[in-house]
JSON list of C-alpha atoms in Angstrom, two decimals:
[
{"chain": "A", "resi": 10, "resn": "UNK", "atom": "CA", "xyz": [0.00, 0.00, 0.00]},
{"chain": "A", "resi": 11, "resn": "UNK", "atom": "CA", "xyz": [1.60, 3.65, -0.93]},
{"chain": "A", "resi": 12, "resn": "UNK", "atom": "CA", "xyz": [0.00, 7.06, 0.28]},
{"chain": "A", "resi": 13, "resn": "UNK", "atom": "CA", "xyz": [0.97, 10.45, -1.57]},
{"chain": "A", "resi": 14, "resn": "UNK", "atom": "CA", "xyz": [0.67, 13.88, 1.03]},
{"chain": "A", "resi": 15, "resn": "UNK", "atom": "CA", "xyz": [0.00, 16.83, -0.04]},
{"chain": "A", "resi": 16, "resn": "UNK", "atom": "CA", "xyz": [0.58, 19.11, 2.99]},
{"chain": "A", "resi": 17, "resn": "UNK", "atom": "CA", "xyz": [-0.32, 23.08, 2.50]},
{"chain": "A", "resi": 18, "resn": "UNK", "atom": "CA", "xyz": [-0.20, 25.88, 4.41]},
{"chain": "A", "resi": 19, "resn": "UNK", "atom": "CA", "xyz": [-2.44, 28.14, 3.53]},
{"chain": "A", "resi": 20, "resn": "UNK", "atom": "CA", "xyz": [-4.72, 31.51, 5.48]},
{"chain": "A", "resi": 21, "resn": "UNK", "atom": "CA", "xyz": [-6.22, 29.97, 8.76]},
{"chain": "A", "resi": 22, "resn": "UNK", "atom": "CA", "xyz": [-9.76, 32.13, 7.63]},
{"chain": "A", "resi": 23, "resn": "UNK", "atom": "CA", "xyz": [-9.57, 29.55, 4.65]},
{"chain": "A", "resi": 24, "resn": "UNK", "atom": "CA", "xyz": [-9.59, 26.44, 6.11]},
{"chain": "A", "resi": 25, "resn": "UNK", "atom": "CA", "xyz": [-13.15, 25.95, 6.16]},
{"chain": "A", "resi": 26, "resn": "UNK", "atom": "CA", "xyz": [-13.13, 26.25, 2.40]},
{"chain": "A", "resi": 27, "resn": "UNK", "atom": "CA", "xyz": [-10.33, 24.15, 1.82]},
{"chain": "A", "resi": 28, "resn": "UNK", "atom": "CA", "xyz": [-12.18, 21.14, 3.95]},
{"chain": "A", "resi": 29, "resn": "UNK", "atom": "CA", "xyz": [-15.32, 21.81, 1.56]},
{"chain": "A", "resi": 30, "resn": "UNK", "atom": "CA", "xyz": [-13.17, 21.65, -1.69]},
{"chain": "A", "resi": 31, "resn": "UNK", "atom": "CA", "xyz": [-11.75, 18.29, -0.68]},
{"chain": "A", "resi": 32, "resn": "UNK", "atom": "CA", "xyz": [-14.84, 16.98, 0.77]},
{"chain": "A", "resi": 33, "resn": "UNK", "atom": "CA", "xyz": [-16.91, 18.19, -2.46]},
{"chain": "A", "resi": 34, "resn": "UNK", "atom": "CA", "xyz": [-14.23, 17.96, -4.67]},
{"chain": "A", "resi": 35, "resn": "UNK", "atom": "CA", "xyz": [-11.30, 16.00, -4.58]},
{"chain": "A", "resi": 36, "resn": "UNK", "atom": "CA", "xyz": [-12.40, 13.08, -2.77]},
{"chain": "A", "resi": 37, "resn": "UNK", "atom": "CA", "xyz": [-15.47, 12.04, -5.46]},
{"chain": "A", "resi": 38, "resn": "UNK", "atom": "CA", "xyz": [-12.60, 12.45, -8.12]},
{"chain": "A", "resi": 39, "resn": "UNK", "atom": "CA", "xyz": [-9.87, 10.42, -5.97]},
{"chain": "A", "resi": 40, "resn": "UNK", "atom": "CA", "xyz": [-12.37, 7.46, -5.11]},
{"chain": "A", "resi": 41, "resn": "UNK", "atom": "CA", "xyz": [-13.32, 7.11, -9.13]},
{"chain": "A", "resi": 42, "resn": "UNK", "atom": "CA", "xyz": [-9.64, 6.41, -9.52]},
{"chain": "A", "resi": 43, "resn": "UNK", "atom": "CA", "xyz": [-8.54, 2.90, -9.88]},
{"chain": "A", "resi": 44, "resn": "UNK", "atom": "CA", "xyz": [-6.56, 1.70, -6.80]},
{"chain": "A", "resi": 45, "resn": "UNK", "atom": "CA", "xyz": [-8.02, 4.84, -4.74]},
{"chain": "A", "resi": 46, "resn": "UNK", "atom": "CA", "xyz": [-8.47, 3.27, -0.97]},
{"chain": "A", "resi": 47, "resn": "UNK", "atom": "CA", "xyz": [-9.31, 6.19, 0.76]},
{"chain": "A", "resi": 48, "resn": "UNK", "atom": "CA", "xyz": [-8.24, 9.55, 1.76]},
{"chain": "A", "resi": 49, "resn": "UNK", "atom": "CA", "xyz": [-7.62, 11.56, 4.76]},
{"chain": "A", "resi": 50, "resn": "UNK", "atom": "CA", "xyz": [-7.98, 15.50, 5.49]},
{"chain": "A", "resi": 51, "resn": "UNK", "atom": "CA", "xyz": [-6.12, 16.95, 8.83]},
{"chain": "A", "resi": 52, "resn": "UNK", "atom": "CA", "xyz": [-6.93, 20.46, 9.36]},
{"chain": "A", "resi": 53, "resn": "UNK", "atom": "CA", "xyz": [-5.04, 23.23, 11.94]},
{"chain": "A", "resi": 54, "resn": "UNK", "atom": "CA", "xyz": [-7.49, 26.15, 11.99]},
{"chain": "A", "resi": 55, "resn": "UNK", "atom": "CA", "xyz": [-5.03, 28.05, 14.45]},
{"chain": "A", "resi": 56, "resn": "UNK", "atom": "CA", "xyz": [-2.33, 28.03, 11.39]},
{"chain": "A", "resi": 57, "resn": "UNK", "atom": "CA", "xyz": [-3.80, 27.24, 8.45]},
{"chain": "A", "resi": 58, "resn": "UNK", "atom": "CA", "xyz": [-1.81, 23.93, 7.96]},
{"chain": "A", "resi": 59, "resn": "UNK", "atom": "CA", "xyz": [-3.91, 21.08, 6.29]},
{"chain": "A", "resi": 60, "resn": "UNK", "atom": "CA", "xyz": [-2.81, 17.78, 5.30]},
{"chain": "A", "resi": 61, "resn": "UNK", "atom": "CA", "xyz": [-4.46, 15.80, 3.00]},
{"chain": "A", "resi": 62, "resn": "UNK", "atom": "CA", "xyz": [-3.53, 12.01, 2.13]},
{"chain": "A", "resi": 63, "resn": "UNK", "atom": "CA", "xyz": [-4.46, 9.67, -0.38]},
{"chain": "A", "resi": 64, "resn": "UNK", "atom": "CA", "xyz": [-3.88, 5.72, -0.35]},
{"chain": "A", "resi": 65, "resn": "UNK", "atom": "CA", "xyz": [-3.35, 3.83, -3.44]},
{"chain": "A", "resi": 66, "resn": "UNK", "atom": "CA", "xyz": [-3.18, -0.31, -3.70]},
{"chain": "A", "resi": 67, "resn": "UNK", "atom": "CA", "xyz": [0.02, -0.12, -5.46]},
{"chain": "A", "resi": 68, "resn": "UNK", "atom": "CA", "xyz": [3.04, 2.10, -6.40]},
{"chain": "A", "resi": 69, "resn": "UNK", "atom": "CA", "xyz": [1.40, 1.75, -10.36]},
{"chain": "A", "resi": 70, "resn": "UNK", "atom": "CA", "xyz": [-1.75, 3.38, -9.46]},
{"chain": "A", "resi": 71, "resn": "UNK", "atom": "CA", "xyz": [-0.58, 6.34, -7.62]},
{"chain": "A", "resi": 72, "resn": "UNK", "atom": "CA", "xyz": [1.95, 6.95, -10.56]},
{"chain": "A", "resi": 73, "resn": "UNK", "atom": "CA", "xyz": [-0.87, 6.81, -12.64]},
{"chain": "A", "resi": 74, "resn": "UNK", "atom": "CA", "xyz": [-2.73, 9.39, -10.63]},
{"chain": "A", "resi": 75, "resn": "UNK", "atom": "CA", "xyz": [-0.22, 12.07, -10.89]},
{"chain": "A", "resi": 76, "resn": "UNK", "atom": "CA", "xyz": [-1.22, 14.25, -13.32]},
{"chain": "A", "resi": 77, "resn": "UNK", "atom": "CA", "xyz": [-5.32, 14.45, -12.45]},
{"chain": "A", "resi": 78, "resn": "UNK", "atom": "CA", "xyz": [-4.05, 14.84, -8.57]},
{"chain": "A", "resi": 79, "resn": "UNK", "atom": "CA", "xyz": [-1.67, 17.74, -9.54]},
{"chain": "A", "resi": 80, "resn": "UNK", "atom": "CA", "xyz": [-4.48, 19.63, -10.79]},
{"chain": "A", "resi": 81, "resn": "UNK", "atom": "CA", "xyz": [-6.59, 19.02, -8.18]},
{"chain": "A", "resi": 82, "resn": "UNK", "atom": "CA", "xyz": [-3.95, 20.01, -5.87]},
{"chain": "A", "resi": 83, "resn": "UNK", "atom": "CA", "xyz": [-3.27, 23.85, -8.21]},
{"chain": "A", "resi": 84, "resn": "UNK", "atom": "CA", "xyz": [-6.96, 24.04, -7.00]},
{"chain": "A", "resi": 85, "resn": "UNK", "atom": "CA", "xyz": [-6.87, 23.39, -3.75]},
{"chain": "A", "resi": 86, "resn": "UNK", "atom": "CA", "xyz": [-3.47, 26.21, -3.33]},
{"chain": "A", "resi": 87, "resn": "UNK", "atom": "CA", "xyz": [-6.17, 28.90, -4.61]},
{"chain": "A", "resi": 88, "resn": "UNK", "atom": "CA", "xyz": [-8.85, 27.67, -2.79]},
{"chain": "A", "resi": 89, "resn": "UNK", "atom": "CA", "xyz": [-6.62, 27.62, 0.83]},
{"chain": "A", "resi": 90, "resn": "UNK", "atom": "CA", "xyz": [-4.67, 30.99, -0.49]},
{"chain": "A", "resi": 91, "resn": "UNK", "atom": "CA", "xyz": [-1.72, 28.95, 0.44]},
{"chain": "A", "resi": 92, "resn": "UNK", "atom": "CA", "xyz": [1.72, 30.38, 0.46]},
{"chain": "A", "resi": 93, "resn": "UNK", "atom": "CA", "xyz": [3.87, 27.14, 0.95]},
{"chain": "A", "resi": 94, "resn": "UNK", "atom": "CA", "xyz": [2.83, 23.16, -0.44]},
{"chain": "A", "resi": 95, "resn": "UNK", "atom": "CA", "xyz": [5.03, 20.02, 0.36]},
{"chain": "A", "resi": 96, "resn": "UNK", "atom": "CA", "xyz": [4.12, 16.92, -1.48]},
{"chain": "A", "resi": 97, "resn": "UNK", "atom": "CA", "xyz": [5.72, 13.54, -0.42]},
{"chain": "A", "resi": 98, "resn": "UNK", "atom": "CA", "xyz": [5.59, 9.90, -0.97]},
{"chain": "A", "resi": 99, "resn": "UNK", "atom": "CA", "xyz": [5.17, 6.90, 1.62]},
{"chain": "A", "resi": 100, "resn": "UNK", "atom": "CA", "xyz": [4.65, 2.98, 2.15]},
{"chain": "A", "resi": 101, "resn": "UNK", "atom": "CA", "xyz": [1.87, 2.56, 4.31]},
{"chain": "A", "resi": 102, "resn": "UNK", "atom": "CA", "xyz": [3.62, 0.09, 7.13]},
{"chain": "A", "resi": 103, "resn": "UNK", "atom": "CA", "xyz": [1.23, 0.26, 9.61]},
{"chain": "A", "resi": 104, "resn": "UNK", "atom": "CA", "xyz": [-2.53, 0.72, 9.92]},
{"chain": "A", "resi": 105, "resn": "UNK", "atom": "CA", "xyz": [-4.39, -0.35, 13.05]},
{"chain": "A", "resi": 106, "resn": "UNK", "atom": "CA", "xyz": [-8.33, 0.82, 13.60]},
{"chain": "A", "resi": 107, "resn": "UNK", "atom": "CA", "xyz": [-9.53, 0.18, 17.45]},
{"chain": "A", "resi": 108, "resn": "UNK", "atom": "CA", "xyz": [-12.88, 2.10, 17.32]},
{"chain": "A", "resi": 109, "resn": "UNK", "atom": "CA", "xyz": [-14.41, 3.90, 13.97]},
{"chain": "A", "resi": 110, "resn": "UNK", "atom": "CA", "xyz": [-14.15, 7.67, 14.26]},
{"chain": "A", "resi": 111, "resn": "UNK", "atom": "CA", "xyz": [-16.73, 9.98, 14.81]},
{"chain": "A", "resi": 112, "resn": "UNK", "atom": "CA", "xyz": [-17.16, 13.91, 13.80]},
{"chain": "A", "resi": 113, "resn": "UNK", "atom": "CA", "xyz": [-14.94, 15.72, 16.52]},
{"chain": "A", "resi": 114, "resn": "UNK", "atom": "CA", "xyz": [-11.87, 13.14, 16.40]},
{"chain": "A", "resi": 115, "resn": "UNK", "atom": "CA", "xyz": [-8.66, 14.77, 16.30]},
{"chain": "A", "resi": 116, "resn": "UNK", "atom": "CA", "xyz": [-5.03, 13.28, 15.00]},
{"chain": "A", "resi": 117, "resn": "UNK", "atom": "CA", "xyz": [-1.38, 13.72, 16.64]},
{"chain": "A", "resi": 118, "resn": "UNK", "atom": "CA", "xyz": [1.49, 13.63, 14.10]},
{"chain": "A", "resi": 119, "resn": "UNK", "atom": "CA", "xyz": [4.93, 12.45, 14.75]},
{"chain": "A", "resi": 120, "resn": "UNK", "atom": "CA", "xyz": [7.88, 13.07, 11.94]},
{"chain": "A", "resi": 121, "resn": "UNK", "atom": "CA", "xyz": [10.89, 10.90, 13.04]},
{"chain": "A", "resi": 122, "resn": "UNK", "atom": "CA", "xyz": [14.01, 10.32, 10.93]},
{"chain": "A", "resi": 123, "resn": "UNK", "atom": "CA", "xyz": [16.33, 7.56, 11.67]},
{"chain": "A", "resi": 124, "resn": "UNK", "atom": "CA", "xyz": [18.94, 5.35, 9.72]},
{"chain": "A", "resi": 125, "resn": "UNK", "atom": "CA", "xyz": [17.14, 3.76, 6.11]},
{"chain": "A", "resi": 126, "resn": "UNK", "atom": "CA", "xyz": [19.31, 0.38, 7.15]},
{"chain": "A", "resi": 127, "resn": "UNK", "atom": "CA", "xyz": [17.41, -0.05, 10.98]},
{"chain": "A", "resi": 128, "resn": "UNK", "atom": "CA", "xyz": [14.20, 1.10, 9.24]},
{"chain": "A", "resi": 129, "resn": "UNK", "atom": "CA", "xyz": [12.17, -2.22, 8.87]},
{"chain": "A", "resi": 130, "resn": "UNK", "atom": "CA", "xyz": [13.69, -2.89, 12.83]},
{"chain": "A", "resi": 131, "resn": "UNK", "atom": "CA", "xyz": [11.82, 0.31, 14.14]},
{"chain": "A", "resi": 132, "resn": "UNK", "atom": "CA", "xyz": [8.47, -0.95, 12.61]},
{"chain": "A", "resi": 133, "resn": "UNK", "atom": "CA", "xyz": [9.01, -4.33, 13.72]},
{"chain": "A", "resi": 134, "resn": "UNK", "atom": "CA", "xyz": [9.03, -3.00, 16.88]},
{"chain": "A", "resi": 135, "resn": "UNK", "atom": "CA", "xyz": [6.32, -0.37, 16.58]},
{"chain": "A", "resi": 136, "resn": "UNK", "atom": "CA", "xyz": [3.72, -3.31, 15.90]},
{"chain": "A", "resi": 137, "resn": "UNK", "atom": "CA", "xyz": [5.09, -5.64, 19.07]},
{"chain": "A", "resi": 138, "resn": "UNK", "atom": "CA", "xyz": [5.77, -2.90, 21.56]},
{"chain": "A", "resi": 139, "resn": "UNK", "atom": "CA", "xyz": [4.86, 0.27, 20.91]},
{"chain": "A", "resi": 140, "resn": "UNK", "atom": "CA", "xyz": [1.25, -0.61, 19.20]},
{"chain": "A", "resi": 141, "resn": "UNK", "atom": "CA", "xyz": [-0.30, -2.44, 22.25]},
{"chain": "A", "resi": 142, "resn": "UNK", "atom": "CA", "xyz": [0.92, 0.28, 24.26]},
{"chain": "A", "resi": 143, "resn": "UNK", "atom": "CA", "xyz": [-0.97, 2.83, 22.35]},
{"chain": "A", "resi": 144, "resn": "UNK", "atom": "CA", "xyz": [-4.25, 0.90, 22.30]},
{"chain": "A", "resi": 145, "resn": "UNK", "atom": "CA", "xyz": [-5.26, 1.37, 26.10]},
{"chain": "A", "resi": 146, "resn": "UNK", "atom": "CA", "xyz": [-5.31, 4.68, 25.74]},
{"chain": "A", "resi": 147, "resn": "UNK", "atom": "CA", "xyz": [-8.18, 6.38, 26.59]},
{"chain": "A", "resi": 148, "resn": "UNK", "atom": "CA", "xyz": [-9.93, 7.56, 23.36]},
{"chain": "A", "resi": 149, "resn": "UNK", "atom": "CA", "xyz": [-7.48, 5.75, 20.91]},
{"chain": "A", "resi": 150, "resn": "UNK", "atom": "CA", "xyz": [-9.07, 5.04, 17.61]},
{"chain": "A", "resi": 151, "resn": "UNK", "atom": "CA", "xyz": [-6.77, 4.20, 15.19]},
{"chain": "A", "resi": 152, "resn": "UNK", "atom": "CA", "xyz": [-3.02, 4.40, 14.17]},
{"chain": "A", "resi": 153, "resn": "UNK", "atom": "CA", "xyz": [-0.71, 4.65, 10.85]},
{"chain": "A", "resi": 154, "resn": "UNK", "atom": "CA", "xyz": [2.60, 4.85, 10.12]},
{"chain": "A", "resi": 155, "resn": "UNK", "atom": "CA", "xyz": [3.80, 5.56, 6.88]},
{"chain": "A", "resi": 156, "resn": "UNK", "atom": "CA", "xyz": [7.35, 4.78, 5.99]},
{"chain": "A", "resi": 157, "resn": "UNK", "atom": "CA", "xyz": [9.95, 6.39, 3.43]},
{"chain": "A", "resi": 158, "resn": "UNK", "atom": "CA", "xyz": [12.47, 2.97, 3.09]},
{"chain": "A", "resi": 159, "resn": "UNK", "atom": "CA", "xyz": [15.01, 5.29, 1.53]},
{"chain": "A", "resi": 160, "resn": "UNK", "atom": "CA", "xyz": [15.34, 8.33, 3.50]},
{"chain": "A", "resi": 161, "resn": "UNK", "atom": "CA", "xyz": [14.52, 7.01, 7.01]},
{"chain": "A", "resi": 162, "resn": "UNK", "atom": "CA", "xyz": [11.88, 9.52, 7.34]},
{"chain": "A", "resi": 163, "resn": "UNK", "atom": "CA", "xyz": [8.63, 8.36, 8.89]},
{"chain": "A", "resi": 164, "resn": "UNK", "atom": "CA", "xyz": [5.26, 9.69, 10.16]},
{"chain": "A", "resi": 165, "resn": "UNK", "atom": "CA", "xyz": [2.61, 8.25, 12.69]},
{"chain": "A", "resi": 166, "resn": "UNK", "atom": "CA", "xyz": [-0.62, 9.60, 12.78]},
{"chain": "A", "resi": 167, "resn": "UNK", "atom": "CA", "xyz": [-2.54, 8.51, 16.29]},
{"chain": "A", "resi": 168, "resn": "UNK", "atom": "CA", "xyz": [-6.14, 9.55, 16.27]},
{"chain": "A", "resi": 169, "resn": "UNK", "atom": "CA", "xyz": [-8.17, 9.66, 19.33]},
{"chain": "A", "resi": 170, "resn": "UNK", "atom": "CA", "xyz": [-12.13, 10.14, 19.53]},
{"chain": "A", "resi": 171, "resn": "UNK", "atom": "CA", "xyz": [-12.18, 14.21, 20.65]},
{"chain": "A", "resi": 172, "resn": "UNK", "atom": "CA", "xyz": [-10.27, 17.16, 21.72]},
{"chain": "A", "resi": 173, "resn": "UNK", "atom": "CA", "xyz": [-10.30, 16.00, 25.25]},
{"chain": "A", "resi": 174, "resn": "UNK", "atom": "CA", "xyz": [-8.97, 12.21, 24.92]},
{"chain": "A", "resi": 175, "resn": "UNK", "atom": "CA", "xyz": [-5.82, 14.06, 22.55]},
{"chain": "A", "resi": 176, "resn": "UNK", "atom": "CA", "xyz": [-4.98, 16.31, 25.34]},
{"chain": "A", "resi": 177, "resn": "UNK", "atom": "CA", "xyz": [-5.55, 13.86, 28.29]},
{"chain": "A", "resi": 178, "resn": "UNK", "atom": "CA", "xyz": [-2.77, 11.82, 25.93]},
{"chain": "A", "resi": 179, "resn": "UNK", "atom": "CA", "xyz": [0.29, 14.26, 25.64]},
{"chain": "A", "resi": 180, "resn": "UNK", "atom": "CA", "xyz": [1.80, 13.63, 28.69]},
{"chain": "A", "resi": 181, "resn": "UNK", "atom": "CA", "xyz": [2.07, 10.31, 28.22]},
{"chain": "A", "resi": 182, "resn": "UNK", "atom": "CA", "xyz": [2.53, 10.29, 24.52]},
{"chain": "A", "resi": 183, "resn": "UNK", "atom": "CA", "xyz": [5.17, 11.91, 24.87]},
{"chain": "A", "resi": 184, "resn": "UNK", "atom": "CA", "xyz": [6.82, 9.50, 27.19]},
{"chain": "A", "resi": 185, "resn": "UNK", "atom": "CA", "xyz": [5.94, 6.53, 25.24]},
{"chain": "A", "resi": 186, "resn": "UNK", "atom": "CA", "xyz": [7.57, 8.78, 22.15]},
{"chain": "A", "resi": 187, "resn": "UNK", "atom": "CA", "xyz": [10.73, 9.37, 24.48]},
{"chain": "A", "resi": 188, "resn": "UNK", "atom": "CA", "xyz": [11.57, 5.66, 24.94]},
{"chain": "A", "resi": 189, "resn": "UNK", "atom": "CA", "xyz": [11.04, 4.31, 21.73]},
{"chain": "A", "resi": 190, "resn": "UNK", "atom": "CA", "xyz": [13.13, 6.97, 19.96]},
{"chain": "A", "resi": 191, "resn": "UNK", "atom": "CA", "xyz": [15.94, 6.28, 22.47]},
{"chain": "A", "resi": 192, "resn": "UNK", "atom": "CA", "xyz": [15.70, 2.01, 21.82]},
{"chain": "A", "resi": 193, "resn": "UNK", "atom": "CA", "xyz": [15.04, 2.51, 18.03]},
{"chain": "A", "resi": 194, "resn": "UNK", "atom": "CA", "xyz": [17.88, 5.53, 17.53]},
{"chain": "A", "resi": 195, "resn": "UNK", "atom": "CA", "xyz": [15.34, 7.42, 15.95]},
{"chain": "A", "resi": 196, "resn": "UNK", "atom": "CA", "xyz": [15.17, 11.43, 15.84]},
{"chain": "A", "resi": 197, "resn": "UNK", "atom": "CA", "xyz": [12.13, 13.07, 16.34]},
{"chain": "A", "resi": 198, "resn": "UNK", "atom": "CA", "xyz": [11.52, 15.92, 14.01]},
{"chain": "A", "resi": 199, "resn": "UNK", "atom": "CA", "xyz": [8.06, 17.33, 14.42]},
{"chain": "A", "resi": 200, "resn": "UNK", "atom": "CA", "xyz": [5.22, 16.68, 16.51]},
{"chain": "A", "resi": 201, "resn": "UNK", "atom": "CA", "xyz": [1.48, 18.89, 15.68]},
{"chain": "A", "resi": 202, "resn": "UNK", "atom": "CA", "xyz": [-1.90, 18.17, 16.52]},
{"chain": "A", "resi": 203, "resn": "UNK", "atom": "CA", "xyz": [-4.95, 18.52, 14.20]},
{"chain": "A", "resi": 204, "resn": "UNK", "atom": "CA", "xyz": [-8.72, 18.01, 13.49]},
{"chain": "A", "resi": 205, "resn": "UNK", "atom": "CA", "xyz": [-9.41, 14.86, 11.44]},
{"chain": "A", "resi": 206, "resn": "UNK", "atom": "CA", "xyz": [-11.81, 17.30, 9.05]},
{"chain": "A", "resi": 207, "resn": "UNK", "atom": "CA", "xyz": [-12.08, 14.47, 6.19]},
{"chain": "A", "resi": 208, "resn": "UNK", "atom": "CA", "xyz": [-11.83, 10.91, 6.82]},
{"chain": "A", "resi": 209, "resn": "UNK", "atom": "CA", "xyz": [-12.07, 8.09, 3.81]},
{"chain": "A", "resi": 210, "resn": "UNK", "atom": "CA", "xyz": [-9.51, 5.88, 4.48]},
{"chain": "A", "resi": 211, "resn": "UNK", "atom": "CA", "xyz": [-10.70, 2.27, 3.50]},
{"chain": "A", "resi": 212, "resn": "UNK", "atom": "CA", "xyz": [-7.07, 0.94, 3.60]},
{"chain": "A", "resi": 213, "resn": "UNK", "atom": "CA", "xyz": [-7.42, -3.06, 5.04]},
{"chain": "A", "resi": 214, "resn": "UNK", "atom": "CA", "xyz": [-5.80, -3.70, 8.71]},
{"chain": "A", "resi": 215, "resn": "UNK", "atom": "CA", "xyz": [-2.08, -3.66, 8.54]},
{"chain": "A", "resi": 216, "resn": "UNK", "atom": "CA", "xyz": [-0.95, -3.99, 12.02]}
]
């Protein structure tokens, strides 16, 4: 399974427009696609950061995508008034659902880079260890953790049911976060919290 993210960062007043577009918009184009499985929408309306990701079946389809995705994307820069757009490329290592997710859910984000070679290691060890771990948490829906094998980088989305279970989670989030990256020799990069505004996803369990 391969995702393709298309993070912008556009005017916070615009957000609500952006989450329309690709509600409206992209996603009944993406899920006429062959080997479409689903697509995601994270929303900050502090900053105006979104991030939008779509899952393809195989590396072929989401090649094949490019072009019709591109000018969705063009769109969705005008429609955000965006002033900066990162697009990136993933295997989709990990995907655990707990409890289906409900209009108020809300996703934390962790960027880690570590060594390409002790890559498959890490999510060896994210399924055994750090996965149960996560899944007694109080609100925890659902996990994912997408993967770039060359570059090392890697991002894990953890989405719990509301506002109140993600906040009730940081403290010891970021402890469970702490002592993995210290085992795994992994760097942590970036950690930001956001609405789950769009949710499609209908990638199978790959935990």
């Amino acid at each position: 399974m391969r995702a393709r993210t298309t993070t912008v960062r556009g005017d916070p007043r615009a957000v609500d427009e952006g989450i329309e577009y690709v509600r409206d918009a992209v996603w009944p184009m993406l899920r006429g696609m062959s080997g479409c499985v689903g697509m995601s929408m994270l929303a900050d309306r502090g900053s105006g950061r979104c991030i939008v990701t779509a899952a393809w079946a195989t590396h072929e389809a989401m090649r094949a995508s490019a072009v019709a995705v591109g000018e969705l994307r063009d769109r969705a820069v005008d429609v955000m008034r965006a002033a900066q757009m990162e697009v990136a490329e993933w295997d989709i290592a990990v995907l655990h659902r707990e409890h289906p997710t409900t209009d108020g859910a809300c996703t934390r984000v962790v960027w880690t880079q570590s060594d390409p070679a002790e890559l498959e290691r890490m999510v060896d060890a994210f399924r055994l260890s750090l996965l149960p771990r996560m899944t007694d948490l109080t609100g925890f829906c659902s996990v994912s953790l997408l993967v770039d094998r060359e570059t090392g980088r890697a991002a894990t989305a953890i989405t719990y049911a509301g506002r109140e279970d993600l906040v009730r989670s940081r403290d010891i989030g970021s402890a469970m976060r702490a002592d993995f990256a210290a085992a795994m020799g992994l760097r942590v990069t970036e950690v930001a919290e956001f609405e789950l505004a769009v949710a499609h996803l209908r990638v199978p369990e790959m935990a």
